[in-house]
PDB file of C-alpha atoms in Angstrom:
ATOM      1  CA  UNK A  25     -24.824 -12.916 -12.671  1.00  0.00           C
ATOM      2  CA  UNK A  26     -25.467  -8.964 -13.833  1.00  0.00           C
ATOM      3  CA  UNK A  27     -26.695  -7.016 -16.351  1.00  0.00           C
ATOM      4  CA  UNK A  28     -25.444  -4.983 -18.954  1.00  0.00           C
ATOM      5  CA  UNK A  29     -27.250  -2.521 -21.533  1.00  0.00           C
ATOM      6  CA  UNK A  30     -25.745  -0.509 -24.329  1.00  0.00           C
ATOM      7  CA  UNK A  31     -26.551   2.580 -26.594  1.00  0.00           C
ATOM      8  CA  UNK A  32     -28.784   0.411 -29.362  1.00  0.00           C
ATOM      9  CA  UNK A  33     -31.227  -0.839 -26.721  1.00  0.00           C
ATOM     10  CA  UNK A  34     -29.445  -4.776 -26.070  1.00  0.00           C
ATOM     11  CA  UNK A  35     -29.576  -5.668 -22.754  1.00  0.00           C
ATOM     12  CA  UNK A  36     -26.953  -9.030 -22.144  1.00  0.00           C
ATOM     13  CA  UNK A  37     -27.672 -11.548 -18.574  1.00  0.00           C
ATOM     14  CA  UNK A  38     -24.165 -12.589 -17.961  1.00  0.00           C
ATOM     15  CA  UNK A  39     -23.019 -15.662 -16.111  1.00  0.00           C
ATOM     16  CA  UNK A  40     -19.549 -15.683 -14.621  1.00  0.00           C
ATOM     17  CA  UNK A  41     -20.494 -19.154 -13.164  1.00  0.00           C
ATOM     18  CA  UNK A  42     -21.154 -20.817 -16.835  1.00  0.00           C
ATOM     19  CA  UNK A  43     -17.873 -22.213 -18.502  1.00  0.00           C
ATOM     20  CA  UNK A  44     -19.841 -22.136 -21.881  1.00  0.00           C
ATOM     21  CA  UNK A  45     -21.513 -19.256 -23.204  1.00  0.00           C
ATOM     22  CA  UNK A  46     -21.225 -17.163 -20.182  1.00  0.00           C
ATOM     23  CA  UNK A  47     -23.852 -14.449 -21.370  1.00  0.00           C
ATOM     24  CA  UNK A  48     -27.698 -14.414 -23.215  1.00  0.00           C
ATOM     25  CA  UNK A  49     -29.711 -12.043 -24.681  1.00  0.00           C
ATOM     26  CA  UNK A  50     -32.341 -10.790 -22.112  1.00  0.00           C
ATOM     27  CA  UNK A  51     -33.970  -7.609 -24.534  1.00  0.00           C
ATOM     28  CA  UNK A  52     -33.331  -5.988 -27.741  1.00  0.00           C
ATOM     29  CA  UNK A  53     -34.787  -2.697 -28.036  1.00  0.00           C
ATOM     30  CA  UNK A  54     -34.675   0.091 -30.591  1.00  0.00           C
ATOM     31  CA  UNK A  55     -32.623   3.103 -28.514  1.00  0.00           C
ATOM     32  CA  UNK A  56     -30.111   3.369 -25.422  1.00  0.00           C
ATOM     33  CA  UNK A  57     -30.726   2.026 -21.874  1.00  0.00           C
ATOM     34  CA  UNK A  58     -29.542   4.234 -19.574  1.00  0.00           C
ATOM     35  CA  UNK A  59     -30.870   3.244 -16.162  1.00  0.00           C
ATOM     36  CA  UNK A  60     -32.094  -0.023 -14.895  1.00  0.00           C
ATOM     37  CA  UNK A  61     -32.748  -2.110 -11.672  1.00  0.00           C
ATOM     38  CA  UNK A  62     -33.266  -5.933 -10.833  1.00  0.00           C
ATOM     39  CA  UNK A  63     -35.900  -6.683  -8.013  1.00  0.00           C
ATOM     40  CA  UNK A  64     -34.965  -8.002  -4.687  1.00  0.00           C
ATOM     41  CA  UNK A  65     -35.824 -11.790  -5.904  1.00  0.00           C
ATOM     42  CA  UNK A  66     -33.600 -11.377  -9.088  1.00  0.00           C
ATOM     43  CA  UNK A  67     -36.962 -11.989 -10.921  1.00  0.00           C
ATOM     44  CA  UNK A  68     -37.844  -8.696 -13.049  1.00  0.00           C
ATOM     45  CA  UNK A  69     -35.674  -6.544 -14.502  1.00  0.00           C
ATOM     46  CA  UNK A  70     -37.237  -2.542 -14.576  1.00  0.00           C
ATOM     47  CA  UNK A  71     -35.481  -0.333 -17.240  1.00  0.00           C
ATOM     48  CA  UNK A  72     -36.001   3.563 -18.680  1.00  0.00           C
ATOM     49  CA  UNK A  73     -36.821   3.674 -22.512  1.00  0.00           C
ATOM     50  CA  UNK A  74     -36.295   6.846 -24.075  1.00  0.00           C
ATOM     51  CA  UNK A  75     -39.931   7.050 -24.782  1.00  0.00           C
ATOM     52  CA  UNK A  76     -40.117   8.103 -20.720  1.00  0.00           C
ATOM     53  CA  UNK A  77     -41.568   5.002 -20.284  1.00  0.00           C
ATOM     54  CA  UNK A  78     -40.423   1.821 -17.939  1.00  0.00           C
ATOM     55  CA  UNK A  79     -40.089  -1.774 -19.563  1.00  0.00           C
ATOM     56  CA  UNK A  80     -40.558  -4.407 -16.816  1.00  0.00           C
ATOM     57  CA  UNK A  81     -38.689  -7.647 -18.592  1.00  0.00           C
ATOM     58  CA  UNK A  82     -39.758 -10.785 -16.944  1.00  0.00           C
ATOM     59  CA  UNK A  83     -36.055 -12.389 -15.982  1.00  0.00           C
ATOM     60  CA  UNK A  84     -37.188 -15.855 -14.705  1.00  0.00           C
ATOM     61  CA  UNK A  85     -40.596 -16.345 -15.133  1.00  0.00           C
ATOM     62  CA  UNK A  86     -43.353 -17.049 -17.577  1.00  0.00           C
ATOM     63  CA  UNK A  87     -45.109 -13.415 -16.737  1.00  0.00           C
ATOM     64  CA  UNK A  88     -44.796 -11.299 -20.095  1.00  0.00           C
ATOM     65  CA  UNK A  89     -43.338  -8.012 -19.843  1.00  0.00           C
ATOM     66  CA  UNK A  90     -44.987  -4.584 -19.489  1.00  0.00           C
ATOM     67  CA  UNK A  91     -44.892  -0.665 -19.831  1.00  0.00           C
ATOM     68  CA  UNK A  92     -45.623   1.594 -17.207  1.00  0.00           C
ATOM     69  CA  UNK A  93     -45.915   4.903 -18.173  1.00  0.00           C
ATOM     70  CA  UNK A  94     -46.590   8.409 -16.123  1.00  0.00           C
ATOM     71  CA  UNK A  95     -43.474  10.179 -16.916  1.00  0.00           C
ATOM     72  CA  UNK A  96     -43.241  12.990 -19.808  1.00  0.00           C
ATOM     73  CA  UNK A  97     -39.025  13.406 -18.879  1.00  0.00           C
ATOM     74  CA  UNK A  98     -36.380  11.242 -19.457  1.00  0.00           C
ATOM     75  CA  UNK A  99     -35.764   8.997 -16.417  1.00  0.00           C
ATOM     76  CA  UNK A 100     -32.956   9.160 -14.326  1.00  0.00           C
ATOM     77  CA  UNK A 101     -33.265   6.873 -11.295  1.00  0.00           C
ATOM     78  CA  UNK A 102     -35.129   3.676 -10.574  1.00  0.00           C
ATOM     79  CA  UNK A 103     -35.553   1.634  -7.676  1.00  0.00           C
ATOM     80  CA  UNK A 104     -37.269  -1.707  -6.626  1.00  0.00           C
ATOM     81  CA  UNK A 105     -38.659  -1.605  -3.061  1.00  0.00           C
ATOM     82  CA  UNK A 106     -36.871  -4.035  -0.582  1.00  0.00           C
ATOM     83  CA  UNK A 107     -39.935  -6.547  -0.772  1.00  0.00           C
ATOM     84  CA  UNK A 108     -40.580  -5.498  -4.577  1.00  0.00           C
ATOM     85  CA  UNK A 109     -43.748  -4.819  -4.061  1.00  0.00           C
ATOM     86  CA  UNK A 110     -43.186  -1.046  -5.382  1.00  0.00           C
ATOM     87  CA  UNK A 111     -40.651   0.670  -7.705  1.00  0.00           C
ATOM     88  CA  UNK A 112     -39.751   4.212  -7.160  1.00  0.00           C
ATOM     89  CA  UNK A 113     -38.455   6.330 -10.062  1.00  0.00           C
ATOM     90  CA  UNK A 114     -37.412  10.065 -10.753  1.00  0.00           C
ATOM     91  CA  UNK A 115     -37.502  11.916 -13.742  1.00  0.00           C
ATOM     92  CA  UNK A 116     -36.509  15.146 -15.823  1.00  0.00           C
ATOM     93  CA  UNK A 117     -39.873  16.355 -15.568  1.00  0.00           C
ATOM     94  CA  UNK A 118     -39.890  16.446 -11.925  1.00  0.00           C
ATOM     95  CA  UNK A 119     -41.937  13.903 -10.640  1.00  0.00           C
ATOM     96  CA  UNK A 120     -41.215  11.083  -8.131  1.00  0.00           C
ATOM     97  CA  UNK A 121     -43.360   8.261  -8.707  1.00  0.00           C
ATOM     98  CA  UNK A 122     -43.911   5.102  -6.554  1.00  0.00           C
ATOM     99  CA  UNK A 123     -45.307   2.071  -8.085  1.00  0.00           C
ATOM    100  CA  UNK A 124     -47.644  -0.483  -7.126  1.00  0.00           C
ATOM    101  CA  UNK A 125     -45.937  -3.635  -8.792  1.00  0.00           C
ATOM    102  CA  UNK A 126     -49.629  -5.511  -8.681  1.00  0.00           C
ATOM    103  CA  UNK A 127     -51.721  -3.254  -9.580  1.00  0.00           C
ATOM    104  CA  UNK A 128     -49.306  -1.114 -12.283  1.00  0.00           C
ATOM    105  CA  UNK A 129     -50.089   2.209 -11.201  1.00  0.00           C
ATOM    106  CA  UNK A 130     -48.737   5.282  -9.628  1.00  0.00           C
ATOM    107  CA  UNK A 131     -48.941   7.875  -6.771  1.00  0.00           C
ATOM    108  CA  UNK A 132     -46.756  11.120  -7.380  1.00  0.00           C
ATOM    109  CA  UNK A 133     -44.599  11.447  -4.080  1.00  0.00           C
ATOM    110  CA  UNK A 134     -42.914  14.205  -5.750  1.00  0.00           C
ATOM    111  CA  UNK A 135     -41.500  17.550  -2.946  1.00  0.00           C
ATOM    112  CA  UNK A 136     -42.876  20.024  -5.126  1.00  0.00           C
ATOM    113  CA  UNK A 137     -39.577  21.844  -4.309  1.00  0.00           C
ATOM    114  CA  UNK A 138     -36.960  20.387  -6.930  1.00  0.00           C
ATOM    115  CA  UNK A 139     -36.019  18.391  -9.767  1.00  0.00           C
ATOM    116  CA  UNK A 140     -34.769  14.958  -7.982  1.00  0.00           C
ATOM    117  CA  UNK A 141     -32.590  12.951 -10.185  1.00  0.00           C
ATOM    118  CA  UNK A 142     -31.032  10.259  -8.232  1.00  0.00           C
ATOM    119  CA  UNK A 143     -33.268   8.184  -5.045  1.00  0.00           C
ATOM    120  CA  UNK A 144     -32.693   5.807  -2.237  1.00  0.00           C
ATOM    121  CA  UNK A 145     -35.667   4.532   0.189  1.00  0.00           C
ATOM    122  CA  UNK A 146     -35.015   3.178   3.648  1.00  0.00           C
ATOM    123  CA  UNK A 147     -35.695  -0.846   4.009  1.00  0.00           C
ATOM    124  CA  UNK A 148     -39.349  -0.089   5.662  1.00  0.00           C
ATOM    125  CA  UNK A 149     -40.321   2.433   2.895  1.00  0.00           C
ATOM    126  CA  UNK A 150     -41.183   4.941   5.193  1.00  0.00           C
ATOM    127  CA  UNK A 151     -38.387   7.567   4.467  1.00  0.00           C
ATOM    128  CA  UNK A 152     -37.186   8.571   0.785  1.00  0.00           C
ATOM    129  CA  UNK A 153     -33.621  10.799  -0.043  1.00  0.00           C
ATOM    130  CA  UNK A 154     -32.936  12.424  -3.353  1.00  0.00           C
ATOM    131  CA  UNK A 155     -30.423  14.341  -5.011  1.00  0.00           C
ATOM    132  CA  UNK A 156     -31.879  17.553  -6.441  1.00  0.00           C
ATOM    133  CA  UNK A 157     -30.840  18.848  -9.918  1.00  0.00           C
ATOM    134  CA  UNK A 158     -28.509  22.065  -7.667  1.00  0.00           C
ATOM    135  CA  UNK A 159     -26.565  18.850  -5.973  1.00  0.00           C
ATOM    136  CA  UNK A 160     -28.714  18.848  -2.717  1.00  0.00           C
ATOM    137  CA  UNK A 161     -30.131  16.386  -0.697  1.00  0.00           C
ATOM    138  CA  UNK A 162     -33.738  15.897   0.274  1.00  0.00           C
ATOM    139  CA  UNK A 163     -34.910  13.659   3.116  1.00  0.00           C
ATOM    140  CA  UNK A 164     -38.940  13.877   3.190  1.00  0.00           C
ATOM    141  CA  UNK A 165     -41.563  11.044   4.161  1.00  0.00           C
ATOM    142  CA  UNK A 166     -42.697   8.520   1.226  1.00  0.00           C
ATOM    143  CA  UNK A 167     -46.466   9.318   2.406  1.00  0.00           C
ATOM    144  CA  UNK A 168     -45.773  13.215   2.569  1.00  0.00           C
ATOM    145  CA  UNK A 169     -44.524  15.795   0.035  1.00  0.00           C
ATOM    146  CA  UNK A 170     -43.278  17.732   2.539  1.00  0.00           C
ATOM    147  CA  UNK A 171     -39.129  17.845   2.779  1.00  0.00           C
ATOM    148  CA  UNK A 172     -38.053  16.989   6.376  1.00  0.00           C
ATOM    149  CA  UNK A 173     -35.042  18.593   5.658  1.00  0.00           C
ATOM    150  CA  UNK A 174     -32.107  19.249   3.132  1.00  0.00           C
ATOM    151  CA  UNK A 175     -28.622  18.681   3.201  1.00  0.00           C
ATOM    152  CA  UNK A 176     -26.596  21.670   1.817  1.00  0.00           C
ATOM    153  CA  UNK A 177     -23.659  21.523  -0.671  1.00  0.00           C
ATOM    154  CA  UNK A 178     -21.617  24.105   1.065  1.00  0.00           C
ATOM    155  CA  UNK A 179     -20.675  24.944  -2.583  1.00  0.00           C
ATOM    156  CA  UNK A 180     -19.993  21.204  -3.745  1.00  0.00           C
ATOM    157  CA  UNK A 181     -22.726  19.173  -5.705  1.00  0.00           C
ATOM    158  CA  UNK A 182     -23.939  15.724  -4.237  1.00  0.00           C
ATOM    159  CA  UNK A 183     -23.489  12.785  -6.790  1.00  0.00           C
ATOM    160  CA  UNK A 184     -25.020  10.056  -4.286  1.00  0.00           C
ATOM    161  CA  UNK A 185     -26.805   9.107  -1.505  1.00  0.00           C
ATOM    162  CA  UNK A 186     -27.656   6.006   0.352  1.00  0.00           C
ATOM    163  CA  UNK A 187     -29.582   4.728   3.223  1.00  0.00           C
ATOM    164  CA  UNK A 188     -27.710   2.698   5.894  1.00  0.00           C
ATOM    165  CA  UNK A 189     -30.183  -0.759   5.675  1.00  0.00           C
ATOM    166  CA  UNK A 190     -31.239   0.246   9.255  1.00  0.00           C
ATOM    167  CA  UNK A 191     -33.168   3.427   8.014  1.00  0.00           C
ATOM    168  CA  UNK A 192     -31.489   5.692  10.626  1.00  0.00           C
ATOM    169  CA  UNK A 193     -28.489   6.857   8.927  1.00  0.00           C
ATOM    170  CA  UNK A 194     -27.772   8.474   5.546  1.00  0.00           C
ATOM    171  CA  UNK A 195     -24.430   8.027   3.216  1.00  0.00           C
ATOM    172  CA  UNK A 196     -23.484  11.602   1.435  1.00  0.00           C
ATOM    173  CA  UNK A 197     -20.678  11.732  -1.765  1.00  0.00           C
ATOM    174  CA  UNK A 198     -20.056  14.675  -2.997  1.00  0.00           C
ATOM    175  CA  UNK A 199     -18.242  15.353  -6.388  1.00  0.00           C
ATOM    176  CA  UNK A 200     -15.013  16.009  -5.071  1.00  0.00           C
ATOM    177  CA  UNK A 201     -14.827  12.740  -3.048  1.00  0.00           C
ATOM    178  CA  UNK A 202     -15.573  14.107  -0.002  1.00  0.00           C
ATOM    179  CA  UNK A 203     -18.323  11.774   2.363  1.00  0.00           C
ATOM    180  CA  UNK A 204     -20.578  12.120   5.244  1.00  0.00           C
ATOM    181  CA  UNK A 205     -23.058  10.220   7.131  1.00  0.00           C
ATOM    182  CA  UNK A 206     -26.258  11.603   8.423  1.00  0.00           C
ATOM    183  CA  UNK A 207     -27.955  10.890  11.858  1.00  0.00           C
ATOM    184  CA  UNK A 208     -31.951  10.699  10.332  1.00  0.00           C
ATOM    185  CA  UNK A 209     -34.098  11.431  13.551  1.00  0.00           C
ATOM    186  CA  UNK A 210     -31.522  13.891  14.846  1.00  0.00           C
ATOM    187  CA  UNK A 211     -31.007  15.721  11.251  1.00  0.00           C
ATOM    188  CA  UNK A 212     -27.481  16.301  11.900  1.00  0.00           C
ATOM    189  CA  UNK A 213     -24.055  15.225  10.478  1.00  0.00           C
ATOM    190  CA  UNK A 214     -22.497  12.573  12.514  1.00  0.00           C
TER     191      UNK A 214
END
């Protein structure tokens, strides 16, 4: 199964497995979805509106959906925890905020330093990694604001970045296709 969302708000389940109808309706909303996630258990689905706000659509369940709102910019990244407990998301206005799933409300993790567009969180959710709005990367503690360190461009801009499931090593593209991994502790390029 996976998801699909277009520019007047429909978001489609399809079913590759289903000879029939292979795809269903999941949400029909009123503008474009441009970012969404699915939770570890495949059971909610967590998607930007362009109200700033984040839809959390039931996907198996008889739980009713629900808003969560604490950005004022258009989101640009959301991510479930690895035992979706928490979502993380980032924003145009700056802010990176973690979410308690439970009890539907926030704590601001943001650097302080940067616009972050794009995040990844290690399996433990200890250790966060963004992509600033210049192309850099950002390593920094989820409990902390405080950037452990950055990963220059060298003149390039980063377009993604991804923990290694261990937590100890960081993936690096760059827009011209070039990629390196990152030894965490040690803060250097492998």
């Amino acid at each position: 199964e996976f998801l699909t969302s277009d520019s007047e708000g429909k978001i489609v389940k399809w079913d590759l497995n289903n000879e029939g109808r292979n795809f269903s309706l999941v949400y029909s909303g009123s503008g474009a979805i441009d970012v969404m996630a699915v939770s570890p258990d495949a059971g909610w689905l967590a998607c930007a509106e362009q109200d700033n706000s984040i839809r959390m659509i039931n996907l198996g369940g008889n739980e009713e959906e629900y808003l969560l709102n604490g950005h004022s910019g258009k989101i640009r990244s959301l991510l479930f925890s690895f035992d979706g407990k928490s979502l993380y998301s980032a924003a145009l206005d700056g802010r990176v905020l973690k979410w308690n799933l439970a009890a539907r409300t926030s704590v601001d993790i943001t650097t302080g330093q940067t616009f972050i567009t794009s995040i990844d969180v290690t399996t433990d959710n200890s250790t966060i990694a963004g992509i600033s709005d210049r192309g850099e990367g950002l390593v920094w503690n989820t409990g902390s604001k405080e950037v452990r360190f950055t990963i220059g461009s060298d003149g390039r801009k980063i377009s993604s970045i991804r923990f290694h499931p261990g937590g100890d090593q960081l993936a690096v593209g760059y827009d011209d296709g070039l990629m390196e991994l990152w030894d965490i502790p040690r803060r250097e390029k492998i």
